[in-house]
Coordinates of C-alpha atoms in Angstrom, one line a residue:
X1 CA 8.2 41.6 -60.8
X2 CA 7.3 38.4 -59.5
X3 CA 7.8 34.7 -61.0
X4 CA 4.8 32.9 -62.3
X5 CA 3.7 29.6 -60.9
X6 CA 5.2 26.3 -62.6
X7 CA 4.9 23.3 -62.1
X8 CA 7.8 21.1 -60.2
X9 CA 8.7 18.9 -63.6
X10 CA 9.5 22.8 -64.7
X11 CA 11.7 23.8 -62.4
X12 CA 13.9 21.0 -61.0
X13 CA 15.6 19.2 -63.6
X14 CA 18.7 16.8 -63.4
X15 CA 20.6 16.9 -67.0
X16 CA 23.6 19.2 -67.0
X17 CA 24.2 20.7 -70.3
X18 CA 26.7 23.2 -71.8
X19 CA 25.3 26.9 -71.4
X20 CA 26.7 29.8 -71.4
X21 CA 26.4 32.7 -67.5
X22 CA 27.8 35.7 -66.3
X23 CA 29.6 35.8 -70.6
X24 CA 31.3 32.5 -70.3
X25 CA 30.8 29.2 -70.9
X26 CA 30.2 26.5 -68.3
X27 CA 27.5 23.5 -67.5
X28 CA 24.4 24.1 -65.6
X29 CA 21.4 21.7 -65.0
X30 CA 18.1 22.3 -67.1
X31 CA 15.6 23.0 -66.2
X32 CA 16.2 24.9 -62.6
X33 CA 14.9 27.6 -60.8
X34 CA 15.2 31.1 -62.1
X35 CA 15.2 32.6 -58.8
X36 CA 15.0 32.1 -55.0
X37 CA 11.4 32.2 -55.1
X38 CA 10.9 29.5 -57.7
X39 CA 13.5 27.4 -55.4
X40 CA 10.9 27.6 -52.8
X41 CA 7.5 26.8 -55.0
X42 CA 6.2 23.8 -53.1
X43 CA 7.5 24.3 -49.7
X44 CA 3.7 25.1 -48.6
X45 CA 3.3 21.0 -48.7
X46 CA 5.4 20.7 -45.6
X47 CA 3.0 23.2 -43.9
X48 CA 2.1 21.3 -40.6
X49 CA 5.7 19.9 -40.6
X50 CA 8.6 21.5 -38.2
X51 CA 11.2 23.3 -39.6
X52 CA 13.4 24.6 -37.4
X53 CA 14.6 23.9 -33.7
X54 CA 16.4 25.4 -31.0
X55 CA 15.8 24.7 -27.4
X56 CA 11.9 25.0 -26.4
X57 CA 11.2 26.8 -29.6
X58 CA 9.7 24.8 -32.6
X59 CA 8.8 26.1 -35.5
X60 CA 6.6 25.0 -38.4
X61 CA 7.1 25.3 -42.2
X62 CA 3.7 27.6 -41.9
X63 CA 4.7 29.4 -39.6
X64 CA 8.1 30.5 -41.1
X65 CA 6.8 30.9 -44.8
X66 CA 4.1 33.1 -43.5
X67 CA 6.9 35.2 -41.4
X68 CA 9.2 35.9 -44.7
X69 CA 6.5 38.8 -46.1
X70 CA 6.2 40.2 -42.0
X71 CA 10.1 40.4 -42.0
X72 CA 10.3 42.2 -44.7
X73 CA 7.8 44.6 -43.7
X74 CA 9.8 45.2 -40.3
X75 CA 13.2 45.7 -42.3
X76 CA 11.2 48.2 -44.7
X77 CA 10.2 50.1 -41.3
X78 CA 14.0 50.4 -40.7
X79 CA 14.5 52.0 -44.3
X80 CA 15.8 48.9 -45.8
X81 CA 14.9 48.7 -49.4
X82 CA 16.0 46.7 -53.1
X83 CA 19.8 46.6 -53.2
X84 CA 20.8 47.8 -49.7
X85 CA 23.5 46.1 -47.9
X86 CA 22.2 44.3 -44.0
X87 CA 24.6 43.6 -41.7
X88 CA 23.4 40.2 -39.9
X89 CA 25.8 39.5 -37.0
X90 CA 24.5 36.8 -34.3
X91 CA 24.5 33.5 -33.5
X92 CA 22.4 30.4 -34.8
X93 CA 18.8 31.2 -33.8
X94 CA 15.6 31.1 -35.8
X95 CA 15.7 34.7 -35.8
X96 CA 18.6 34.4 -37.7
X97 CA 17.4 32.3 -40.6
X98 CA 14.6 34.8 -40.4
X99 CA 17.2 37.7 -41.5
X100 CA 18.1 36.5 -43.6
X101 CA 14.8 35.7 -45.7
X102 CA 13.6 39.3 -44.7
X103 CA 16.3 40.6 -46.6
X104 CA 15.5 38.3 -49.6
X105 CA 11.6 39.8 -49.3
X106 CA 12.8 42.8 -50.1
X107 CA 15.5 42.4 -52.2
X108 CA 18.3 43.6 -50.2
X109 CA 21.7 41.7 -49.7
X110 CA 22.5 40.3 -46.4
X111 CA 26.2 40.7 -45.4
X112 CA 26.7 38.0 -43.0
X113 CA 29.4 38.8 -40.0
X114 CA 31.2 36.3 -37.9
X115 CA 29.9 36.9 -34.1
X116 CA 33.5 35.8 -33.2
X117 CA 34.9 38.6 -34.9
X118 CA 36.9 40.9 -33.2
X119 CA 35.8 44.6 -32.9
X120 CA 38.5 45.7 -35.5
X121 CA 36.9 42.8 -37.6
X122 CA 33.5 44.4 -37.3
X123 CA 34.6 48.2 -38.3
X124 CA 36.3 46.1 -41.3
X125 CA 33.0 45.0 -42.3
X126 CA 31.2 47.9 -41.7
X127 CA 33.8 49.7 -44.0
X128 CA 33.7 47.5 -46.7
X129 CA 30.1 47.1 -46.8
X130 CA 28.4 50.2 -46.3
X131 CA 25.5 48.5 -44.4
X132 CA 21.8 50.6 -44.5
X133 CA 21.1 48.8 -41.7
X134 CA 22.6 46.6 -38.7
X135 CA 21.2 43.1 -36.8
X136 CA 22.8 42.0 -34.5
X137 CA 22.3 39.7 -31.0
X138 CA 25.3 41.6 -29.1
X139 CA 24.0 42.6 -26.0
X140 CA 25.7 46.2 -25.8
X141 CA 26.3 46.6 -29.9
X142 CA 27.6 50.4 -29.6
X143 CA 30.4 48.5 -27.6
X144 CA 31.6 47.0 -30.7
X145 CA 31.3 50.0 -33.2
X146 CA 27.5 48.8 -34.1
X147 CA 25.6 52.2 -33.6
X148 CA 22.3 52.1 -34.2
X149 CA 22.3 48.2 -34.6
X150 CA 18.9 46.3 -34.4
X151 CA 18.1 43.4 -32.5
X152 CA 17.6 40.5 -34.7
X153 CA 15.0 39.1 -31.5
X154 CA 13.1 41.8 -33.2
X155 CA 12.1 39.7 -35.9
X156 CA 10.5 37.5 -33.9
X157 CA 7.5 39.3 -33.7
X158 CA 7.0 38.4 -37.5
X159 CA 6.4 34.7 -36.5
X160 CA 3.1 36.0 -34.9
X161 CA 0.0 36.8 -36.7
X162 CA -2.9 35.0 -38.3
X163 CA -1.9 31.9 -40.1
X164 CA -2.0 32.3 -44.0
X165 CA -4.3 31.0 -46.2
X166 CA -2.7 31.0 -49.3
X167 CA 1.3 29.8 -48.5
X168 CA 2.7 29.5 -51.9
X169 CA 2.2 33.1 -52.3
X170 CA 5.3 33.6 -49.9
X171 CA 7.9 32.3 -52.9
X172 CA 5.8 33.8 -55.7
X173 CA 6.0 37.1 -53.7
X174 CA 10.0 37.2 -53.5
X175 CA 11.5 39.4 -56.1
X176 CA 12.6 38.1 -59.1
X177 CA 16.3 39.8 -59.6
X178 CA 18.6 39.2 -62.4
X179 CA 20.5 36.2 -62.0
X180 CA 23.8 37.5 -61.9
X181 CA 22.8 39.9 -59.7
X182 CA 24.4 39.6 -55.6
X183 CA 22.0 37.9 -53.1
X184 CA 24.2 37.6 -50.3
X185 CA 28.1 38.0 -49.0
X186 CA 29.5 36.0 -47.0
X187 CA 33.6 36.4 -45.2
X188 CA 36.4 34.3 -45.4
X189 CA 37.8 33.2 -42.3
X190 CA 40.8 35.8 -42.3
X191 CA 43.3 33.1 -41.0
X192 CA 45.6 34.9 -43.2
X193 CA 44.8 38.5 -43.1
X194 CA 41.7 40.7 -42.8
X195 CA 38.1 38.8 -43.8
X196 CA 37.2 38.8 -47.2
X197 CA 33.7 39.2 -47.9
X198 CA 33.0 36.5 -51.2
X199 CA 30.1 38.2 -53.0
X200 CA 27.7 35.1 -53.8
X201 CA 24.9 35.8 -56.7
X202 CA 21.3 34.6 -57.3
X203 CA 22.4 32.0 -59.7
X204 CA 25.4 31.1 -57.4
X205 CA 23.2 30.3 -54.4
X206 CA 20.4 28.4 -56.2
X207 CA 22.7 26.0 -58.5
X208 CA 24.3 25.3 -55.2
X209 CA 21.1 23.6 -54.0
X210 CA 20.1 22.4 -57.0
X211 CA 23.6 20.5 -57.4
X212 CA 23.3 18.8 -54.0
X213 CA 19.6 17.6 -54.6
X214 CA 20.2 16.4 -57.9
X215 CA 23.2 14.3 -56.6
X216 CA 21.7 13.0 -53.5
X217 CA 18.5 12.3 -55.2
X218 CA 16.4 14.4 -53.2
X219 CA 14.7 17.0 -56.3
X220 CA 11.5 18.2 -54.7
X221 CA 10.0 15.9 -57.8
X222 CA 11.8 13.1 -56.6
X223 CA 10.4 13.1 -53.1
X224 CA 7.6 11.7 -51.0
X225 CA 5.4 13.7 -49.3
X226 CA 4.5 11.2 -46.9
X227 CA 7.9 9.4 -45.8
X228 CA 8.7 10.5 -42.2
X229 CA 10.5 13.8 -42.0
X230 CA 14.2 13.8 -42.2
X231 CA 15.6 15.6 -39.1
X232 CA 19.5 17.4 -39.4
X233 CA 21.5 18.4 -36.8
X234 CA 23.3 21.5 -38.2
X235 CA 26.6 23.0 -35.2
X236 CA 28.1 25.0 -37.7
X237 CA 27.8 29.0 -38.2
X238 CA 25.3 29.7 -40.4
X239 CA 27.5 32.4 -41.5
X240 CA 29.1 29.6 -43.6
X241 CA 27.9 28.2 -46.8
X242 CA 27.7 25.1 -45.1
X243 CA 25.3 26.9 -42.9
X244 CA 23.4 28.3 -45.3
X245 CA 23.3 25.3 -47.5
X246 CA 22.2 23.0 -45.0
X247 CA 19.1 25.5 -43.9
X248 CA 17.9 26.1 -48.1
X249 CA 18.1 22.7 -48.4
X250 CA 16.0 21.6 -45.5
X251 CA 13.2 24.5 -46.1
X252 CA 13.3 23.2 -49.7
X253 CA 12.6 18.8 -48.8
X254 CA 10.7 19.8 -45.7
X255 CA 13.5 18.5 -43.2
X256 CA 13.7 19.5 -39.3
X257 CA 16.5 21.3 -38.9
X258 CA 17.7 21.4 -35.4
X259 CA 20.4 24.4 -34.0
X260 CA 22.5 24.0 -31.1
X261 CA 22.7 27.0 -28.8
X262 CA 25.9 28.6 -27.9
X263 CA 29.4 27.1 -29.2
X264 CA 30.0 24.2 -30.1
X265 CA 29.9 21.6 -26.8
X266 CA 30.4 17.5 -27.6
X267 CA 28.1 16.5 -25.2
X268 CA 25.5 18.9 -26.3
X269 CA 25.5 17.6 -29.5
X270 CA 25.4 14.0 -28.2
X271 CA 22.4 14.8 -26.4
X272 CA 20.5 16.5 -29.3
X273 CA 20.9 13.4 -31.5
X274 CA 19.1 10.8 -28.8
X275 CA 16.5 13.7 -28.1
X276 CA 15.5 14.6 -31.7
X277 CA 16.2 11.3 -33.8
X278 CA 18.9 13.3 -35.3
X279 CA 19.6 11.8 -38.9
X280 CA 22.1 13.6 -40.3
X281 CA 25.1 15.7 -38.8
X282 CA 27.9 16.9 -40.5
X283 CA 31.0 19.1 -39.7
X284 CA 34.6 19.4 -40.5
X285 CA 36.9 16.1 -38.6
X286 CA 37.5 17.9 -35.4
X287 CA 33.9 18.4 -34.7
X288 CA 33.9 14.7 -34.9
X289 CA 36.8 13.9 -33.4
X290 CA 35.9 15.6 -30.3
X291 CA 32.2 13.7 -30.3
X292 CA 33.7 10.6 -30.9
X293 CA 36.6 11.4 -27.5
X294 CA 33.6 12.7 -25.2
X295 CA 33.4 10.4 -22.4
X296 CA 30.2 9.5 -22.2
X297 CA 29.7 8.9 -26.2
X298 CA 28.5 5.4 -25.2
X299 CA 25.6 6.3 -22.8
X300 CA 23.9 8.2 -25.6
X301 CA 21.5 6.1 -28.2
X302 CA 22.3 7.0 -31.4
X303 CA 20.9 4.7 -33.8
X304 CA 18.9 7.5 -35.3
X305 CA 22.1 8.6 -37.2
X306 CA 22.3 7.4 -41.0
X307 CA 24.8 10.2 -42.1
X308 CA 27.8 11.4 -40.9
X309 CA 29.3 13.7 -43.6
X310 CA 32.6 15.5 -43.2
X311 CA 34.3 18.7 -44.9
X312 CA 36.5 21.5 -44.6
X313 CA 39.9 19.5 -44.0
X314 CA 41.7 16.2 -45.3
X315 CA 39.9 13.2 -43.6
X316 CA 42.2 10.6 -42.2
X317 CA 41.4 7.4 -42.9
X318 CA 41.8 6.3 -39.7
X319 CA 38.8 9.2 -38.6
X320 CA 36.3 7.4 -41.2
X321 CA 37.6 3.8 -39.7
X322 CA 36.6 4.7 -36.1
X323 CA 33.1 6.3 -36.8
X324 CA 31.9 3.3 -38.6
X325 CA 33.7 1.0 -35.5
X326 CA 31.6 3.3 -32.9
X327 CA 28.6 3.9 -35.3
X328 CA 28.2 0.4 -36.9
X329 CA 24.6 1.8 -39.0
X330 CA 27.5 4.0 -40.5
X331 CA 29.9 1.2 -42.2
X332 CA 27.9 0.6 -45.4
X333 CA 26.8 4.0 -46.0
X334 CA 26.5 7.6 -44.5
X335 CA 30.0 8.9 -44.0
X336 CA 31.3 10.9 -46.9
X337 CA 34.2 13.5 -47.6
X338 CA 33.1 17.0 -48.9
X339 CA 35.2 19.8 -51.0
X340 CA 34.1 23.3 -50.9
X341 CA 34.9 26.7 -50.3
X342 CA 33.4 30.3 -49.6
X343 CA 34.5 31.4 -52.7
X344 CA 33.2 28.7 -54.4
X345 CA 29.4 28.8 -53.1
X346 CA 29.3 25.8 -51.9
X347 CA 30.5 22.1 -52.1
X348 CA 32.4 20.8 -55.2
X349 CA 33.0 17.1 -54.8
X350 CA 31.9 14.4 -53.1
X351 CA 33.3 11.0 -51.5
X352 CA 30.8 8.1 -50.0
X353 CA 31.6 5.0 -48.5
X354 CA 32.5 2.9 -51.5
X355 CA 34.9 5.9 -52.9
X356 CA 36.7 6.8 -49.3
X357 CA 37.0 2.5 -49.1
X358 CA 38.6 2.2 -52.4
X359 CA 39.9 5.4 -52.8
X360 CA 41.0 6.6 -49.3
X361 CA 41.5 10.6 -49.2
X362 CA 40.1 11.3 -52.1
X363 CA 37.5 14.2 -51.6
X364 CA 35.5 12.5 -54.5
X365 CA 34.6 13.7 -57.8
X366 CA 32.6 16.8 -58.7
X367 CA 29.3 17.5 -58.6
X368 CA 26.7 17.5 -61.9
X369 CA 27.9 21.4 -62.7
X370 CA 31.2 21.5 -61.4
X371 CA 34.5 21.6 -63.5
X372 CA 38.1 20.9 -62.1
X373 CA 41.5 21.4 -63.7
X374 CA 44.8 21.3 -62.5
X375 CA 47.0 23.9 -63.3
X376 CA 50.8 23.8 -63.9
X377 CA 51.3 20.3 -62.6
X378 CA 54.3 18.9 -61.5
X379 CA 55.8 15.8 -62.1
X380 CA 53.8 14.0 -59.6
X381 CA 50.3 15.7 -61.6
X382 CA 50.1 18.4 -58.7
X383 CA 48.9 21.5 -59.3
X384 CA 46.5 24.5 -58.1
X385 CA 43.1 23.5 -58.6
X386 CA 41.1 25.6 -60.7
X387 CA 36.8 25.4 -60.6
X388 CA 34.7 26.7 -62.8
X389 CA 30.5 26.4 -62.0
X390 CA 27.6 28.7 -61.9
X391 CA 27.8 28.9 -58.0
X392 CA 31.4 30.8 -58.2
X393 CA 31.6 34.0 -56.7
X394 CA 31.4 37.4 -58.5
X395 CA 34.3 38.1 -56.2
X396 CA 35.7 40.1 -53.4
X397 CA 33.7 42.6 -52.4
X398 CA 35.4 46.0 -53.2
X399 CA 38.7 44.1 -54.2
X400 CA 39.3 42.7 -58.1
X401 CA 42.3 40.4 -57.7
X402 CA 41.5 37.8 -60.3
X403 CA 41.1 35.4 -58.1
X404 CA 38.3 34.6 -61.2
X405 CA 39.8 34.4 -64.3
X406 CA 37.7 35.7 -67.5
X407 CA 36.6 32.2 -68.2
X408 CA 35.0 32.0 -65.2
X409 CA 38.0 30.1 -63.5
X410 CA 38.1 30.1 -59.6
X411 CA 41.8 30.2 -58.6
X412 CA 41.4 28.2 -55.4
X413 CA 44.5 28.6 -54.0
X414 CA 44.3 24.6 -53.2
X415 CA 46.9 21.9 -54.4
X416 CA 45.6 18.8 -55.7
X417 CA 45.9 16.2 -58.1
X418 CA 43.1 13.8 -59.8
X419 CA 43.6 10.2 -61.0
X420 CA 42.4 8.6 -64.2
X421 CA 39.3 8.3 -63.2
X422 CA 38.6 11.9 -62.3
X423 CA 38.8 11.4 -58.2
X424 CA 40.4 14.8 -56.6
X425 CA 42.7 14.7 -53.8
X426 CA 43.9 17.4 -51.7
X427 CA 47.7 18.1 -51.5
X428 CA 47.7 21.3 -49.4
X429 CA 46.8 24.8 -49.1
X430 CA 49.4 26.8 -52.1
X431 CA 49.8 29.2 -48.9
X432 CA 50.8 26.2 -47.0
X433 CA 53.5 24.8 -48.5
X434 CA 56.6 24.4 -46.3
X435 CA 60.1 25.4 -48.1
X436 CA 62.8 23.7 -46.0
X437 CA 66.0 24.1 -48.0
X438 CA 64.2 24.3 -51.4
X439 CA 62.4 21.5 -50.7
X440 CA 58.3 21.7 -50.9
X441 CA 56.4 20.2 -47.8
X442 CA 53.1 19.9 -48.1
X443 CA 51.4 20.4 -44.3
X444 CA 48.1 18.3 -45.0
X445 CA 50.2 15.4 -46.3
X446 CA 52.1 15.5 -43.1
X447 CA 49.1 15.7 -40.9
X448 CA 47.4 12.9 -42.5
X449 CA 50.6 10.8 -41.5
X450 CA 50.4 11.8 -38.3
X451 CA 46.8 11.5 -37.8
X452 CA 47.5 7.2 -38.2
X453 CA 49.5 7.4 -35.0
X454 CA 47.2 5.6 -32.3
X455 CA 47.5 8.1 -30.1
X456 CA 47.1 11.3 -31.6
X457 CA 43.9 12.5 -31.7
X458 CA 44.6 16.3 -33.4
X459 CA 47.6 17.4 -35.3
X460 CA 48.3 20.9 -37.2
X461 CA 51.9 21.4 -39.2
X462 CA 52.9 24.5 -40.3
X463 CA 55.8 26.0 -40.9
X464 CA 58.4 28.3 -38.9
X465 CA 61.1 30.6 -40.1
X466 CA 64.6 29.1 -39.6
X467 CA 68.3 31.2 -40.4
X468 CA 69.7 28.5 -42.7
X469 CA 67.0 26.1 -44.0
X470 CA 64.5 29.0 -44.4
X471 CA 61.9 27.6 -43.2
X472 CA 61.5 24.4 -40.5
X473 CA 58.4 22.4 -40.0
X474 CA 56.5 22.5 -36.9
X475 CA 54.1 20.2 -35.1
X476 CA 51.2 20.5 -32.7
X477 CA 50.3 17.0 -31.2
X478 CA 47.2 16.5 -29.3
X479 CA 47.2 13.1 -28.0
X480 CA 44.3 11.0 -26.1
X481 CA 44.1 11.7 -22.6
X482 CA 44.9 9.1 -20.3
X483 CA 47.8 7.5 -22.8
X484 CA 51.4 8.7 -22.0
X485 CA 52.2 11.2 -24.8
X486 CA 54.6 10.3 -27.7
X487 CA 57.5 11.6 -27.7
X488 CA 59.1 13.9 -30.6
X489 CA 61.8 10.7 -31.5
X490 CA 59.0 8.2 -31.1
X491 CA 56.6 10.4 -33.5
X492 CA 60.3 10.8 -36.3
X493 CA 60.2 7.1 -36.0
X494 CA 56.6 6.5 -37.2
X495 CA 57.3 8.8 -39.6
X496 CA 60.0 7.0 -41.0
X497 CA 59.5 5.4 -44.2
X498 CA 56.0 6.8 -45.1
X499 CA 57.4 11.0 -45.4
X500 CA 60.6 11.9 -47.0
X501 CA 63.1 12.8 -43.8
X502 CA 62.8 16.5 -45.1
X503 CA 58.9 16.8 -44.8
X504 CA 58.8 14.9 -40.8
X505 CA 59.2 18.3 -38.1
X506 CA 62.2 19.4 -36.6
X507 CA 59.4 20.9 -34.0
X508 CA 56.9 19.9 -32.1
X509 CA 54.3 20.9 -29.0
X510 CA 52.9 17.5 -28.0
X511 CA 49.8 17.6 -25.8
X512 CA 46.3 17.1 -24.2
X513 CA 44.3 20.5 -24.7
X514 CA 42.6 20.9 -27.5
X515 CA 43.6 23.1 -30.4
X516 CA 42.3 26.6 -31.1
X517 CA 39.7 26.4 -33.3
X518 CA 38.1 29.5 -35.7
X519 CA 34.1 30.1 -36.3
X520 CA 33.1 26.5 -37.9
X521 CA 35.9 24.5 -35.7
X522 CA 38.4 24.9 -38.2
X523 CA 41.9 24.9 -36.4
X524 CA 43.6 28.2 -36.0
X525 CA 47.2 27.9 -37.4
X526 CA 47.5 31.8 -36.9
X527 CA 46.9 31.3 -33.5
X528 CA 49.8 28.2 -32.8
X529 CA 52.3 30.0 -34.9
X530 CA 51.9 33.3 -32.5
X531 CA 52.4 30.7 -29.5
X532 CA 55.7 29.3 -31.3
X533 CA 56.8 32.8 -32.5
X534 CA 56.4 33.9 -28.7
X535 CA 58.5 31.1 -27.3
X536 CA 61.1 32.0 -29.8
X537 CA 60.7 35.9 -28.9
X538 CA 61.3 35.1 -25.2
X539 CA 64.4 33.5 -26.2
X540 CA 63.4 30.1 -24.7
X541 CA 62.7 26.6 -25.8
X542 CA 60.2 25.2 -23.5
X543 CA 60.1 21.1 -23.2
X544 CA 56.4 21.8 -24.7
X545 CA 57.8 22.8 -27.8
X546 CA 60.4 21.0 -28.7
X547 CA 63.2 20.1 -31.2
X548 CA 64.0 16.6 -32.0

């Protein structure tokens, strides 16, 4: 079955109104695309445009739509067919983003690995998702348990061919699946345990993109054809719904979107926003934090840049303060906070400049289909905060934990509180609250502190386990390079009088290199808590981690 042609007016709409999906009530926008292909009816307008980027290769909008059909031919020459599980595990590359679509041709469900999983990571996936087939970019896969594995640089050969006539036949040729049904499944970061793979559905993946056109104005019926194209540097996995968010929303507005190769490296991304007139980058605040510390940030024109949005973690004011200073186009407008999750398909709230001015911390308020609660609030109005929106997960794959409720409630697992005019703020991760002798410590309330300290740069809290208290907080301190580093009594004193005594560490490892970081740059708390368990294992107390 495939969808029939409409026109834009009947497909993108921007009034949310009370519906009812997947048997319980909820908002969505009307009207909206049914499916993926209907998301893509119009994209054949950007034809001569470039879509995506990635050292010397460029690729056009033509090009690309006319390569969906051809990769779905090559995936059906593997055996692939409607429902079957792909496991896609590489790095950023055109490729990639190819993949993916293939799958989508045919519909089959891409299960989208981390490529900085471990090998016991990858046989996890493969157990839990039964994969038909396997791409992958390793260069020995049966190494890592991938017998049998594909090379995604095979789909590159579907980017050559005769150009196509007739473009908009690519969406109206993509399958036309129930809306409920699972387009793709994406993994948790396993910080905490083994990955998770979040089982996203048609309707989750599409009202994702539709909520973040609607609120930033950009609706394919809403946009020029003939403004100059807007370019977006995107460093992130595209593993991540960040990731895949930013490349939909691109293909759908007819943006460049330009990849960095390899890891993430400050001075490469420096040098791909004078090269390419980079407009927009965002990231979570280490990425930026890092760019903003490179040395040579000043010999690089970046004028091009009109948004810097960030996500993923609690944003210091004092970040948001120093990219407008060093970006001055940036003061007015352009920086933002974000609030999202895997599990809930994508970003939730949002914060500009006006709100993160008035309002500092907040994470903003939610998007056109997105409902917040908080549940069980304290006296202070804190509480778990629970989602509900058509671009929630169907849930774990293989694993029914509740985590969504039978109303449709996402159990996020994240503290927060909202004020009277419906702006959420973060107070912490529910699995990262701190007991020190019955009392609750909140880590990303402690961080923030910190992060106002003129010399720190990074800063991670956690806690340790402790034979009386219970628990005692820890502290990694990264501090700029070239200032002598604070000390653990100088960091208690500017603590003072802004944290109660029981929520400032007892612990602390105060230094220049920079702190492990997962897939996406998030920081690895798993990792420093291993590095303080093992100083306590060896029965030692070196002077880089210290009590005071």
């Amino acid at each position: 079955m495939t969808a029939p042609a409409k026109a834009l007016s009947e497909i993108w709409g921007s009034t949310a109104v009370e519906a009812e999906y997947a048997g319980h009530p909820g908002l969505v926008l009307e009207p909206r695309p049914g499916s993926l292909g209907e998301m893509l009816s119009g994209t054949s307008r950007w034809a001569e445009r470039t879509y995506l980027v990635q050292g010397e290769r460029r690729i056009s909008f033509a090009e690309f739509l006319a390569a969906i059909p051809r990769a779905g031919e090559i995936l059906a020459g593997h055996g692939v067919g409607p429902g079957d599980h792909v496991l896609v595990i590489g790095y950023n590359s055109p490729d990639w983003v190819l993949a993916l679509w293939g799958c989508w041709q045919l519909g089959a469900v891409p299960i989208l690995g981390n490529r900085w999983w471990g090998d016991g990571e990858i046989r996890h996936a493969l157990d839990v998702s039964g994969p038909a087939l396997v791409l992958s970019d390793f260069p020995d896969p049966a190494a890592h348990g991938l017998d049998g594995a594909v090379p995604i640089s095979d789909l590159a050969a579907a980017y050559a061919g005769e150009p196509l006539a007739d473009l908009e036949s690519v969406p109206r040729g993509l399958p036309v699946p129930d809306e409920d049904a699972p387009a793709v499944v994406i993994f948790t970061s396993g910080s905490s345990g083994a990955p998770k793979g979040v089982v996203l559905s048609h309707r989750s993946v599409v009202a994702n993109q539709h909520n973040l056109l609607a609120r930033s104005r950009r609706l394919p019926t809403d946009l020029d054809g003939d403004a100059p194209e807007p370019v977006t540097l995107v460093c992130t996995p595209l593993f991540h719904i960040g990731g895949i968010s930013n490349l939909l929303t691109n293909l759908i507005i007819g943006g460049k979107l330009v990849l960095n190769e390899g890891r993430f490296d400050p001075a490469q991304i420096l040098r791909l926003i004078e090269t390419e007139k980079v407009q927009s980058f965002g990231g979570v605040p280490t990425m930026a934090i890092r760019v903003l510390e490179h040395p040579d940030f000043e010999s690089y024109d970046l004028s091009s840049l009109r948004s810097w949005p960030l996500g993923g973690a609690p944003v210091p004011a004092s970040l948001l303060e120093r990219m407008a200073r060093q970006l001055p186009q940036l003061e007015r407008r352009g920086l933002g906070n974000t609030w999202g999750m895997s599990e809930s398909g994508g970003f939730l709230t949002v914060a500009g400049n006006r709100d993160l001015a008035q309002r500092p911390s907040t994470v903003g308020r939610p998007y056109p289909v997105a409902e917040l609660r908080i549940h069980e609030p304290d006296e202070a109005g804190t509480g778990e905060i629970l989602v509900r929106s058509p671009t929630v997960m169907l849930g774990y794959l293989g694993i029914d934990d509740g985590t969504v409720d039978a109303d449709g409630w996402l159990h996020t697992g994240d503290l927060g509180h909202l004020d009277s005019d419906g702006y959420l703020y973060l107070d912490g991760r529910s699995k990262e609250i701190v007991i020190r002798g019955g009392e609750n410590i909140a880590c990303a309330h402690v961080e923030l502190a910190l992060a106002q300290h003129p010399d720190v740069v990074e800063v991670a809290v956690f806690g340790t386990p402790h034979p009386d208290l219970g628990e005692e907080l820890a502290a990694v301190v990264v501090h700029r390079e070239g200032s002598v580093a604070p000390s653990p009594e100088g960091l208690r004193e500017f603590l003072k009088g802004t944290l109660a005594y029981f929520a400032i560490p007892t612990r602390w490892s105060i230094r220049t290199e920079r702190l492990p970081t997962l897939a996406g740059e998030k920081t690895d708390k798993k990792a420093l808590k291993a590095e303080f368990a093992a100083a306590a294992g060896a029965g030692s107390d070196p002077d880089a981690m210290k009590r005071g």
